[in-house]
């Protein structure tokens, strides 16, 4: 059992008068972590204390802040197994995948440690007797609310970028992975001055209370509903809202594509982390010329996935994070079947403990079904057969979300059209995952606002001031 502590005003174990929450292993329902629930007064005190620490950290030379981030990355690299094990216990992710998430977090901290000191303002072409500058400055106190599905990698991105630019951070990890957030914060805190990092734990009320405080930025990765609530709160406090929220990402399989290879890409996109990724493939539009072979190959791959506890070697499909999410996923499948969809494989809740759900392939789907209109966040691959690339492109664009999309095609003109016309932040051609380090995109529609990654995230977390300098008149 992990006994989680809060970090407030540089003191571990502070607060906790609001009771406690207990997290259960989604594989067998055993309790794995216990965390305090921050009260409204504790949240307010934490933000006020962070504000007092902000000037000193902002005045710290950029090279020193970067060095601290490198030390934090070293500490994480030495604790990969500890962090991965906690993540697997709390949310069920297969251990190998959890390790990869921690490794990604280490790399992200190092990336921002390198970028931070290199980022400066610029000079403007003004009068010959003057100097004009654009100077980036820290915004101040950044509230960071992170999700449970990839808790280390996502947190390292937002925390690393905020800290290296001179902001102080109040971090509230998901109530489903508090121990993972606590272990991460302990490692970061060893490299930082007291008060620069604050850790609060609790449920939705704690997060809402933090978002309503007088902070300078609220950065949130999570559901669209929560993101909208945060955006509304920020209109009252005048804080900047930086949001990456839900998605319902489409995959287009064009005519002429190898159906077996395409099925492999679809399976990876739909079933990785049991579908619990913001950029998971949640809608598949496949050309009628390859639909039959594609569905057969995808069904075989889905049925062959080894489902089991994330801690067991060889597990490819761990449990969902809890039974509430499993009920939501199964409800979408049942509703689709009632409206005419066909289950090719999966679609049934297995016997036994835990929150397991099999990889499921649905055919005969229509755009009106909730499984295509709403975010599922489970291992579901709903397939729609189309008669042309134009139809696939048009139907893929019909969504309340705009996070990412993937196109599998051998046609350069089709690839170019997809990149131009799909109303999403990221378009991937012939690979559901991947991309060069440092990439950043702006999600659209219900999927959020602002850059959440890459060098551009440093811009989001600073405010630019214009400075005009002239010499005093002669004779002074």
Tab-separated table of C-alpha atoms in Angstrom:
chain	number	residue	atom	x	y	z
A	1	UNK	CA	0.000	0.000	0.000
A	2	UNK	CA	1.374	3.398	-1.022
A	3	UNK	CA	0.811	6.070	1.660
A	4	UNK	CA	0.706	9.313	-0.310
A	5	UNK	CA	1.674	12.670	1.192
A	6	UNK	CA	1.019	16.216	0.059
A	7	UNK	CA	3.755	18.836	-0.372
A	8	UNK	CA	2.677	22.330	0.680
A	9	UNK	CA	4.982	25.294	1.351
A	10	UNK	CA	8.009	23.011	1.178
A	11	UNK	CA	6.662	20.595	3.816
A	12	UNK	CA	5.867	16.949	3.085
A	13	UNK	CA	2.871	15.525	4.928
A	14	UNK	CA	1.059	18.854	5.161
A	15	UNK	CA	-2.729	18.990	5.105
A	16	UNK	CA	-5.074	16.067	4.747
A	17	UNK	CA	-7.962	17.292	6.901
A	18	UNK	CA	-10.424	16.500	4.112
A	19	UNK	CA	-10.291	12.740	4.588
A	20	UNK	CA	-8.686	10.232	2.277
A	21	UNK	CA	-9.241	8.351	-0.945
A	22	UNK	CA	-8.221	4.778	-1.657
A	23	UNK	CA	-7.230	3.489	-5.104
A	24	UNK	CA	-7.784	-0.154	-6.022
A	25	UNK	CA	-5.814	-2.242	-8.503
A	26	UNK	CA	-8.095	-2.549	-11.564
A	27	UNK	CA	-6.787	-6.078	-12.181
A	28	UNK	CA	-7.958	-7.652	-8.902
A	29	UNK	CA	-9.648	-4.883	-6.855
A	30	UNK	CA	-7.047	-4.929	-4.064
A	31	UNK	CA	-6.269	-1.551	-2.438
A	32	UNK	CA	-2.906	-0.185	-3.584
A	33	UNK	CA	-2.701	3.470	-2.512
A	34	UNK	CA	-4.160	5.830	0.049
A	35	UNK	CA	-4.048	9.604	-0.436
A	36	UNK	CA	-5.263	12.635	1.531
A	37	UNK	CA	-8.003	14.840	0.160
A	38	UNK	CA	-7.043	18.508	0.257
A	39	UNK	CA	-9.623	20.845	1.751
A	40	UNK	CA	-10.553	24.171	0.170
A	41	UNK	CA	-8.511	25.941	2.847
A	42	UNK	CA	-5.486	23.770	2.119
A	43	UNK	CA	-5.769	24.501	-1.606
A	44	UNK	CA	-5.921	28.233	-0.940
A	45	UNK	CA	-2.948	28.035	1.446
A	46	UNK	CA	-0.937	26.023	-1.084
A	47	UNK	CA	-1.521	28.571	-3.837
A	48	UNK	CA	-0.646	31.491	-1.554
A	49	UNK	CA	2.570	29.769	-0.459
A	50	UNK	CA	3.509	29.047	-4.066
A	51	UNK	CA	2.975	32.704	-4.887
A	52	UNK	CA	5.493	33.706	-2.224
A	53	UNK	CA	8.089	31.356	-3.719
A	54	UNK	CA	7.519	32.594	-7.267
A	55	UNK	CA	9.774	35.721	-7.299
A	56	UNK	CA	12.847	33.840	-6.119
A	57	UNK	CA	12.502	31.078	-8.700
A	58	UNK	CA	11.796	33.601	-11.471
A	59	UNK	CA	15.015	35.446	-10.557
A	60	UNK	CA	17.066	32.226	-10.669
A	61	UNK	CA	19.347	32.192	-13.747
A	62	UNK	CA	17.973	30.127	-16.609
A	63	UNK	CA	21.062	27.925	-16.627
A	64	UNK	CA	20.522	27.070	-12.946
A	65	UNK	CA	16.880	26.195	-13.552
A	66	UNK	CA	17.952	23.968	-16.433
A	67	UNK	CA	20.561	22.272	-14.256
A	68	UNK	CA	17.859	21.522	-11.678
A	69	UNK	CA	15.726	19.933	-14.382
A	70	UNK	CA	18.664	17.772	-15.477
A	71	UNK	CA	19.117	16.617	-11.876
A	72	UNK	CA	15.427	15.780	-11.728
A	73	UNK	CA	15.743	13.789	-14.957
A	74	UNK	CA	18.663	11.869	-13.461
A	75	UNK	CA	16.548	11.028	-10.415
A	76	UNK	CA	13.692	9.783	-12.613
A	77	UNK	CA	16.029	7.694	-14.723
A	78	UNK	CA	17.208	5.926	-11.572
A	79	UNK	CA	13.605	5.233	-10.490
A	80	UNK	CA	12.040	3.954	-13.726
A	81	UNK	CA	11.024	0.618	-12.219
A	82	UNK	CA	9.518	2.216	-9.114
A	83	UNK	CA	7.416	4.663	-11.130
A	84	UNK	CA	6.336	2.047	-13.675
A	85	UNK	CA	5.321	-0.401	-10.957
A	86	UNK	CA	3.167	2.199	-9.218
A	87	UNK	CA	1.520	3.181	-12.484
A	88	UNK	CA	0.699	-0.442	-13.325
A	89	UNK	CA	-0.724	-1.065	-9.855
A	90	UNK	CA	-2.948	2.021	-9.928
A	91	UNK	CA	-4.298	2.026	-13.488
A	92	UNK	CA	-3.423	-1.390	-14.935
A	93	UNK	CA	-1.103	-0.437	-17.753
A	94	UNK	CA	1.174	-3.305	-18.837
A	95	UNK	CA	4.533	-2.910	-17.135
A	96	UNK	CA	6.574	-2.645	-20.332
A	97	UNK	CA	4.349	0.153	-21.604
A	98	UNK	CA	4.474	1.885	-18.222
A	99	UNK	CA	8.280	1.811	-18.337
A	100	UNK	CA	8.167	3.399	-21.785
A	101	UNK	CA	6.006	6.200	-20.392
A	102	UNK	CA	8.547	6.939	-17.677
A	103	UNK	CA	11.410	6.888	-20.183
A	104	UNK	CA	9.460	9.377	-22.298
A	105	UNK	CA	9.064	11.589	-19.243
A	106	UNK	CA	12.809	11.544	-18.596
A	107	UNK	CA	13.449	12.550	-22.201
A	108	UNK	CA	10.926	15.372	-21.985
A	109	UNK	CA	12.567	16.825	-18.867
A	110	UNK	CA	15.930	16.759	-20.621
A	111	UNK	CA	14.433	18.371	-23.727
A	112	UNK	CA	13.116	21.322	-21.725
A	113	UNK	CA	16.323	21.569	-19.728
A	114	UNK	CA	18.145	22.074	-23.030
A	115	UNK	CA	15.584	24.410	-24.600
A	116	UNK	CA	14.992	26.654	-21.596
A	117	UNK	CA	18.275	28.593	-21.489
A	118	UNK	CA	18.312	28.968	-25.283
A	119	UNK	CA	14.941	30.625	-25.427
A	120	UNK	CA	15.128	34.405	-25.401
A	121	UNK	CA	13.334	37.424	-26.711
A	122	UNK	CA	14.204	39.444	-29.783
A	123	UNK	CA	15.242	42.947	-30.676
A	124	UNK	CA	13.120	45.255	-32.798
A	125	UNK	CA	14.232	47.667	-35.479
A	126	UNK	CA	13.509	51.030	-33.884
A	127	UNK	CA	15.216	54.372	-33.799
A	128	UNK	CA	19.000	54.550	-33.927
A	129	UNK	CA	19.135	56.188	-30.500
A	130	UNK	CA	16.967	53.564	-28.801
A	131	UNK	CA	16.921	49.881	-28.008
A	132	UNK	CA	13.671	47.957	-28.377
A	133	UNK	CA	13.272	44.435	-26.989
A	134	UNK	CA	10.640	41.742	-26.613
A	135	UNK	CA	11.346	39.928	-23.343
A	136	UNK	CA	9.651	36.682	-22.187
A	137	UNK	CA	8.937	36.484	-18.465
A	138	UNK	CA	7.493	33.765	-16.213
A	139	UNK	CA	3.750	34.002	-15.709
A	140	UNK	CA	3.971	33.132	-12.017
A	141	UNK	CA	1.941	30.297	-10.468
A	142	UNK	CA	0.949	27.473	-12.801
A	143	UNK	CA	-1.705	24.989	-11.692
A	144	UNK	CA	-1.135	21.651	-13.435
A	145	UNK	CA	-3.869	18.995	-13.485
A	146	UNK	CA	-2.748	15.748	-15.104
A	147	UNK	CA	-4.539	12.526	-16.165
A	148	UNK	CA	-4.204	8.913	-15.067
A	149	UNK	CA	-3.697	7.254	-18.470
A	150	UNK	CA	-0.059	8.360	-18.960
A	151	UNK	CA	0.666	10.074	-15.666
A	152	UNK	CA	4.463	10.396	-15.790
A	153	UNK	CA	5.054	11.424	-19.405
A	154	UNK	CA	2.272	14.030	-19.450
A	155	UNK	CA	3.229	15.496	-16.079
A	156	UNK	CA	6.901	15.754	-17.033
A	157	UNK	CA	5.985	17.790	-20.090
A	158	UNK	CA	3.871	20.372	-18.299
A	159	UNK	CA	5.963	20.483	-15.132
A	160	UNK	CA	9.259	20.624	-17.009
A	161	UNK	CA	8.200	23.448	-19.307
A	162	UNK	CA	6.663	25.463	-16.460
A	163	UNK	CA	9.654	25.095	-14.150
A	164	UNK	CA	12.392	25.784	-16.684
A	165	UNK	CA	10.698	29.042	-17.723
A	166	UNK	CA	10.738	30.262	-14.124
A	167	UNK	CA	7.210	29.490	-12.977
A	168	UNK	CA	6.328	27.749	-9.744
A	169	UNK	CA	3.914	24.819	-9.983
A	170	UNK	CA	0.975	23.507	-7.985
A	171	UNK	CA	0.433	19.980	-9.270
A	172	UNK	CA	-2.714	17.952	-8.752
A	173	UNK	CA	-2.399	14.450	-10.247
A	174	UNK	CA	-5.467	12.379	-11.055
A	175	UNK	CA	-7.231	10.810	-8.111
A	176	UNK	CA	-6.787	7.471	-9.893
A	177	UNK	CA	-2.974	7.659	-9.855
A	178	UNK	CA	-2.062	9.663	-6.732
A	179	UNK	CA	0.863	7.429	-5.750
A	180	UNK	CA	2.440	7.788	-9.181
A	181	UNK	CA	2.113	11.568	-8.891
A	182	UNK	CA	3.519	11.494	-5.353
A	183	UNK	CA	6.562	9.427	-6.335
A	184	UNK	CA	7.208	11.766	-9.270
A	185	UNK	CA	6.914	14.856	-7.084
A	186	UNK	CA	9.310	13.390	-4.494
A	187	UNK	CA	11.922	12.891	-7.188
A	188	UNK	CA	11.462	16.376	-8.657
A	189	UNK	CA	11.506	17.996	-5.232
A	190	UNK	CA	15.016	16.679	-4.542
A	191	UNK	CA	16.296	18.917	-7.354
A	192	UNK	CA	14.291	22.074	-6.597
A	193	UNK	CA	14.353	24.802	-3.927
A	194	UNK	CA	11.628	24.505	-1.265
A	195	UNK	CA	8.259	25.877	-2.334
A	196	UNK	CA	8.864	25.778	-6.075
A	197	UNK	CA	6.813	22.584	-6.435
A	198	UNK	CA	3.578	21.909	-4.576
A	199	UNK	CA	1.636	18.627	-4.638
A	200	UNK	CA	-2.060	18.448	-3.809
A	201	UNK	CA	-4.136	15.279	-3.901
A	202	UNK	CA	-7.857	14.642	-3.962
A	203	UNK	CA	-10.749	14.168	-6.322
A	204	UNK	CA	-12.726	16.358	-8.696
A	205	UNK	CA	-13.577	18.900	-6.008
A	206	UNK	CA	-9.908	19.452	-5.242
A	207	UNK	CA	-9.164	19.987	-8.926
A	208	UNK	CA	-12.080	22.389	-9.323
A	209	UNK	CA	-10.976	24.287	-6.233
A	210	UNK	CA	-7.449	24.639	-7.596
A	211	UNK	CA	-8.701	25.813	-11.007
A	212	UNK	CA	-10.785	28.533	-9.340
A	213	UNK	CA	-7.834	29.989	-7.388
A	214	UNK	CA	-6.034	33.202	-8.342
A	215	UNK	CA	-3.280	31.451	-10.301
A	216	UNK	CA	-1.735	32.658	-13.533
A	217	UNK	CA	-2.138	29.547	-15.708
A	218	UNK	CA	-4.268	26.425	-15.431
A	219	UNK	CA	-2.832	23.616	-17.576
A	220	UNK	CA	-5.089	20.583	-17.865
A	221	UNK	CA	-4.928	17.294	-19.736
A	222	UNK	CA	-8.072	15.218	-19.376
A	223	UNK	CA	-11.721	15.050	-20.329
A	224	UNK	CA	-13.510	17.627	-22.437
A	225	UNK	CA	-16.174	18.142	-19.757
A	226	UNK	CA	-13.554	19.009	-17.142
A	227	UNK	CA	-11.717	21.209	-19.638
A	228	UNK	CA	-14.854	23.223	-20.261
A	229	UNK	CA	-15.353	23.707	-16.526
A	230	UNK	CA	-11.764	24.903	-16.199
A	231	UNK	CA	-12.157	27.320	-19.102
A	232	UNK	CA	-15.267	28.771	-17.441
A	233	UNK	CA	-13.456	29.156	-14.111
A	234	UNK	CA	-10.554	30.918	-15.831
A	235	UNK	CA	-12.871	33.537	-17.265
A	236	UNK	CA	-13.597	34.573	-13.674
A	237	UNK	CA	-10.010	34.524	-12.384
A	238	UNK	CA	-8.414	35.810	-15.626
A	239	UNK	CA	-5.973	32.902	-15.571
A	240	UNK	CA	-4.783	31.516	-18.870
A	241	UNK	CA	-6.355	28.132	-19.691
A	242	UNK	CA	-4.091	25.642	-21.482
A	243	UNK	CA	-6.151	22.559	-22.362
A	244	UNK	CA	-5.668	19.224	-24.069
A	245	UNK	CA	-8.937	17.381	-23.768
A	246	UNK	CA	-10.787	14.438	-25.273
A	247	UNK	CA	-10.674	13.116	-28.790
A	248	UNK	CA	-12.414	10.735	-31.154
A	249	UNK	CA	-9.606	10.257	-33.634
A	250	UNK	CA	-10.409	8.836	-37.078
A	251	UNK	CA	-8.338	6.400	-39.129
A	252	UNK	CA	-8.846	6.343	-42.901
A	253	UNK	CA	-7.846	3.223	-44.843
A	254	UNK	CA	-7.636	4.098	-48.530
A	255	UNK	CA	-8.134	1.812	-51.535
A	256	UNK	CA	-5.009	-0.046	-52.612
A	257	UNK	CA	-3.559	-0.270	-49.121
A	258	UNK	CA	-2.265	-3.647	-47.894
A	259	UNK	CA	-5.173	-4.712	-45.631
A	260	UNK	CA	-3.044	-6.795	-43.264
A	261	UNK	CA	-0.571	-3.955	-42.674
A	262	UNK	CA	-3.471	-1.521	-42.239
A	263	UNK	CA	-5.072	-3.864	-39.701
A	264	UNK	CA	-1.831	-3.870	-37.726
A	265	UNK	CA	-1.837	-0.094	-37.616
A	266	UNK	CA	-5.506	-0.007	-36.631
A	267	UNK	CA	-4.973	-2.560	-33.857
A	268	UNK	CA	-2.039	-0.594	-32.478
A	269	UNK	CA	-4.008	2.648	-32.528
A	270	UNK	CA	-7.218	1.238	-31.070
A	271	UNK	CA	-5.924	-1.227	-28.478
A	272	UNK	CA	-2.657	0.260	-27.117
A	273	UNK	CA	-3.053	0.989	-23.386
A	274	UNK	CA	-6.468	-0.706	-23.726
A	275	UNK	CA	-7.622	2.247	-25.827
A	276	UNK	CA	-7.021	4.639	-22.931
A	277	UNK	CA	-5.126	7.268	-24.902
A	278	UNK	CA	-6.273	10.714	-25.983
A	279	UNK	CA	-4.963	9.936	-29.468
A	280	UNK	CA	-6.337	6.397	-29.670
A	281	UNK	CA	-8.002	5.375	-32.936
A	282	UNK	CA	-11.729	5.522	-32.192
A	283	UNK	CA	-13.289	5.641	-35.683
A	284	UNK	CA	-12.176	3.648	-38.737
A	285	UNK	CA	-13.279	4.504	-42.276
A	286	UNK	CA	-12.163	1.797	-44.706
A	287	UNK	CA	-12.588	1.746	-48.484
A	288	UNK	CA	-14.946	-0.960	-49.728
A	289	UNK	CA	-12.218	-2.384	-52.001
A	290	UNK	CA	-10.198	-3.567	-48.994
A	291	UNK	CA	-12.864	-3.641	-46.271
A	292	UNK	CA	-13.441	-7.406	-46.193
A	293	UNK	CA	-9.791	-8.387	-45.900
A	294	UNK	CA	-9.092	-5.523	-43.500
A	295	UNK	CA	-11.895	-6.471	-41.098
A	296	UNK	CA	-10.848	-10.126	-41.147
A	297	UNK	CA	-7.237	-9.235	-40.347
A	298	UNK	CA	-8.206	-6.742	-37.630
A	299	UNK	CA	-10.541	-9.280	-36.036
A	300	UNK	CA	-7.778	-11.890	-35.920
A	301	UNK	CA	-5.386	-9.451	-34.294
A	302	UNK	CA	-7.934	-8.321	-31.719
A	303	UNK	CA	-8.890	-11.881	-30.781
A	304	UNK	CA	-5.232	-12.882	-30.378
A	305	UNK	CA	-4.290	-10.152	-27.879
A	306	UNK	CA	-3.249	-11.552	-24.511
A	307	UNK	CA	-5.436	-9.989	-21.823
A	308	UNK	CA	-4.307	-10.043	-18.202
A	309	UNK	CA	-2.934	-8.029	-15.276
A	310	UNK	CA	-0.409	-5.405	-16.355
A	311	UNK	CA	2.190	-6.784	-13.981
A	312	UNK	CA	2.210	-10.196	-15.724
A	313	UNK	CA	4.875	-10.688	-18.422
A	314	UNK	CA	3.381	-11.035	-21.881
A	315	UNK	CA	0.217	-9.060	-21.138
A	316	UNK	CA	-0.791	-7.027	-24.188
A	317	UNK	CA	-4.191	-5.805	-22.999
A	318	UNK	CA	-4.448	-4.760	-19.377
A	319	UNK	CA	-7.639	-3.836	-17.533
A	320	UNK	CA	-9.450	-0.563	-17.898
A	321	UNK	CA	-8.776	1.873	-15.084
A	322	UNK	CA	-11.985	0.955	-13.216
A	323	UNK	CA	-15.369	-0.675	-13.606
A	324	UNK	CA	-17.113	2.641	-14.110
A	325	UNK	CA	-15.163	3.175	-17.316
A	326	UNK	CA	-15.745	-0.446	-18.311
A	327	UNK	CA	-19.494	0.034	-17.882
A	328	UNK	CA	-19.319	3.141	-20.075
A	329	UNK	CA	-17.389	1.295	-22.800
A	330	UNK	CA	-19.691	-1.723	-22.708
A	331	UNK	CA	-22.722	0.555	-22.775
A	332	UNK	CA	-21.509	2.129	-26.016
A	333	UNK	CA	-20.984	-1.321	-27.553
A	334	UNK	CA	-24.444	-2.498	-26.519
A	335	UNK	CA	-26.064	0.681	-27.861
A	336	UNK	CA	-24.268	0.266	-31.188
A	337	UNK	CA	-25.417	-3.353	-31.482
A	338	UNK	CA	-28.991	-2.302	-30.704
A	339	UNK	CA	-28.743	0.195	-33.573
A	340	UNK	CA	-27.521	-2.413	-36.062
A	341	UNK	CA	-23.762	-2.828	-35.514
A	342	UNK	CA	-22.254	-6.319	-35.519
A	343	UNK	CA	-19.672	-7.615	-33.039
A	344	UNK	CA	-16.876	-9.396	-34.935
A	345	UNK	CA	-14.964	-10.232	-31.752
A	346	UNK	CA	-15.100	-9.191	-28.106
A	347	UNK	CA	-18.009	-7.156	-26.829
A	348	UNK	CA	-18.607	-9.141	-23.629
A	349	UNK	CA	-17.615	-8.479	-20.027
A	350	UNK	CA	-15.415	-11.380	-18.899
A	351	UNK	CA	-16.054	-13.283	-15.683
A	352	UNK	CA	-13.848	-12.705	-12.661
A	353	UNK	CA	-12.455	-9.742	-10.727
A	354	UNK	CA	-11.072	-6.537	-12.123
A	355	UNK	CA	-12.100	-4.150	-14.887
A	356	UNK	CA	-11.070	-6.179	-17.921
A	357	UNK	CA	-12.679	-5.706	-21.320
A	358	UNK	CA	-11.636	-7.525	-24.502
A	359	UNK	CA	-10.448	-5.918	-27.711
A	360	UNK	CA	-13.650	-5.449	-29.685
A	361	UNK	CA	-14.243	-4.971	-33.406
A	362	UNK	CA	-17.593	-3.594	-34.586
A	363	UNK	CA	-18.810	-3.459	-38.191
A	364	UNK	CA	-21.917	-1.958	-39.738
A	365	UNK	CA	-21.426	1.243	-37.751
A	366	UNK	CA	-22.994	4.575	-38.636
A	367	UNK	CA	-22.018	8.136	-37.763
A	368	UNK	CA	-25.124	8.510	-35.581
A	369	UNK	CA	-23.954	5.870	-33.088
A	370	UNK	CA	-22.501	7.058	-29.797
A	371	UNK	CA	-19.477	4.822	-30.294
A	372	UNK	CA	-18.484	7.099	-33.201
A	373	UNK	CA	-19.818	10.435	-31.938
A	374	UNK	CA	-18.430	10.264	-28.399
A	375	UNK	CA	-15.049	9.532	-26.895
A	376	UNK	CA	-14.922	5.857	-25.872
A	377	UNK	CA	-11.548	5.485	-24.109
A	378	UNK	CA	-11.595	1.722	-24.368
A	379	UNK	CA	-10.349	-1.070	-26.679
A	380	UNK	CA	-13.063	-0.640	-29.298
A	381	UNK	CA	-12.521	-0.480	-33.064
A	382	UNK	CA	-15.742	0.607	-34.833
A	383	UNK	CA	-15.481	0.167	-38.617
A	384	UNK	CA	-17.393	2.114	-41.279
A	385	UNK	CA	-17.173	1.012	-44.921
A	386	UNK	CA	-17.019	3.841	-47.476
A	387	UNK	CA	-17.011	3.904	-51.275
A	388	UNK	CA	-14.468	6.668	-51.894
A	389	UNK	CA	-11.679	8.654	-50.293
A	390	UNK	CA	-13.864	11.760	-50.564
A	391	UNK	CA	-16.539	10.071	-48.464
A	392	UNK	CA	-13.980	8.932	-45.886
A	393	UNK	CA	-12.492	12.420	-45.605
A	394	UNK	CA	-15.903	14.045	-45.246
A	395	UNK	CA	-17.142	11.628	-42.600
A	396	UNK	CA	-13.871	11.713	-40.658
A	397	UNK	CA	-14.235	15.507	-40.385
A	398	UNK	CA	-17.713	15.246	-38.794
A	399	UNK	CA	-16.811	15.357	-35.146
A	400	UNK	CA	-17.115	17.538	-32.093
A	401	UNK	CA	-13.424	16.819	-31.480
A	402	UNK	CA	-10.258	17.852	-33.279
A	403	UNK	CA	-7.232	16.241	-31.686
A	404	UNK	CA	-5.597	13.992	-34.311
A	405	UNK	CA	-6.259	11.807	-37.348
A	406	UNK	CA	-4.417	9.114	-39.301
A	407	UNK	CA	-4.551	8.337	-43.028
A	408	UNK	CA	-3.192	5.127	-44.549
A	409	UNK	CA	-2.734	5.698	-48.272
A	410	UNK	CA	-0.349	5.183	-51.163
A	411	UNK	CA	-1.612	8.331	-52.860
A	412	UNK	CA	0.409	11.499	-52.316
A	413	UNK	CA	-2.504	13.649	-53.462
A	414	UNK	CA	-4.816	11.995	-50.932
A	415	UNK	CA	-2.226	12.468	-48.190
A	416	UNK	CA	-1.871	16.137	-49.053
A	417	UNK	CA	-5.646	16.633	-49.080
A	418	UNK	CA	-5.952	15.014	-45.677
A	419	UNK	CA	-3.253	17.277	-44.243
A	420	UNK	CA	-5.017	20.348	-45.611
A	421	UNK	CA	-8.642	19.490	-44.963
A	422	UNK	CA	-8.936	17.480	-41.750
A	423	UNK	CA	-9.865	19.908	-38.921
A	424	UNK	CA	-7.513	18.459	-36.309
A	425	UNK	CA	-4.290	19.461	-34.596
A	426	UNK	CA	-2.226	16.515	-35.848
A	427	UNK	CA	-2.418	14.521	-39.093
A	428	UNK	CA	-0.374	11.309	-39.355
A	429	UNK	CA	0.156	9.605	-42.698
A	430	UNK	CA	0.896	5.858	-42.799
A	431	UNK	CA	1.642	5.571	-39.058
A	432	UNK	CA	-0.798	5.812	-36.149
A	433	UNK	CA	1.955	6.817	-33.720
A	434	UNK	CA	5.371	8.418	-34.074
A	435	UNK	CA	6.868	11.737	-35.035
A	436	UNK	CA	10.001	13.767	-34.506
A	437	UNK	CA	10.802	15.024	-30.987
A	438	UNK	CA	9.635	18.526	-30.236
A	439	UNK	CA	6.466	18.447	-32.300
A	440	UNK	CA	3.616	20.590	-31.057
A	441	UNK	CA	0.072	21.082	-32.283
A	442	UNK	CA	-2.969	23.055	-31.259
A	443	UNK	CA	-6.042	20.877	-30.647
A	444	UNK	CA	-9.294	22.128	-32.093
A	445	UNK	CA	-12.998	22.120	-31.290
A	446	UNK	CA	-13.794	20.173	-28.101
A	447	UNK	CA	-10.253	18.817	-27.861
A	448	UNK	CA	-8.785	21.898	-26.220
A	449	UNK	CA	-6.715	24.995	-26.881
A	450	UNK	CA	-3.073	26.017	-26.906
A	451	UNK	CA	0.198	24.199	-27.500
A	452	UNK	CA	0.721	21.374	-25.025
A	453	UNK	CA	4.119	20.087	-26.180
A	454	UNK	CA	7.328	21.099	-27.921
A	455	UNK	CA	9.198	24.411	-27.797
A	456	UNK	CA	5.909	26.250	-28.284
A	457	UNK	CA	4.795	25.159	-24.822
A	458	UNK	CA	7.510	27.426	-23.430
A	459	UNK	CA	5.795	30.334	-25.174
A	460	UNK	CA	2.431	29.351	-23.656
A	461	UNK	CA	3.929	29.475	-20.165
A	462	UNK	CA	5.581	32.871	-20.461
A	463	UNK	CA	4.298	36.393	-21.046
A	464	UNK	CA	6.103	38.701	-23.433
A	465	UNK	CA	6.913	42.260	-22.427
A	466	UNK	CA	8.001	44.952	-24.873
A	467	UNK	CA	10.788	47.210	-23.574
A	468	UNK	CA	11.779	50.550	-25.148
A	469	UNK	CA	15.084	52.059	-23.922
A	470	UNK	CA	16.368	55.541	-24.760
A	471	UNK	CA	19.346	57.388	-23.344
A	472	UNK	CA	18.513	60.460	-21.215
A	473	UNK	CA	18.922	63.899	-22.777
A	474	UNK	CA	22.455	65.220	-22.980
A	475	UNK	CA	23.550	67.220	-19.988
A	476	UNK	CA	21.864	65.242	-17.284
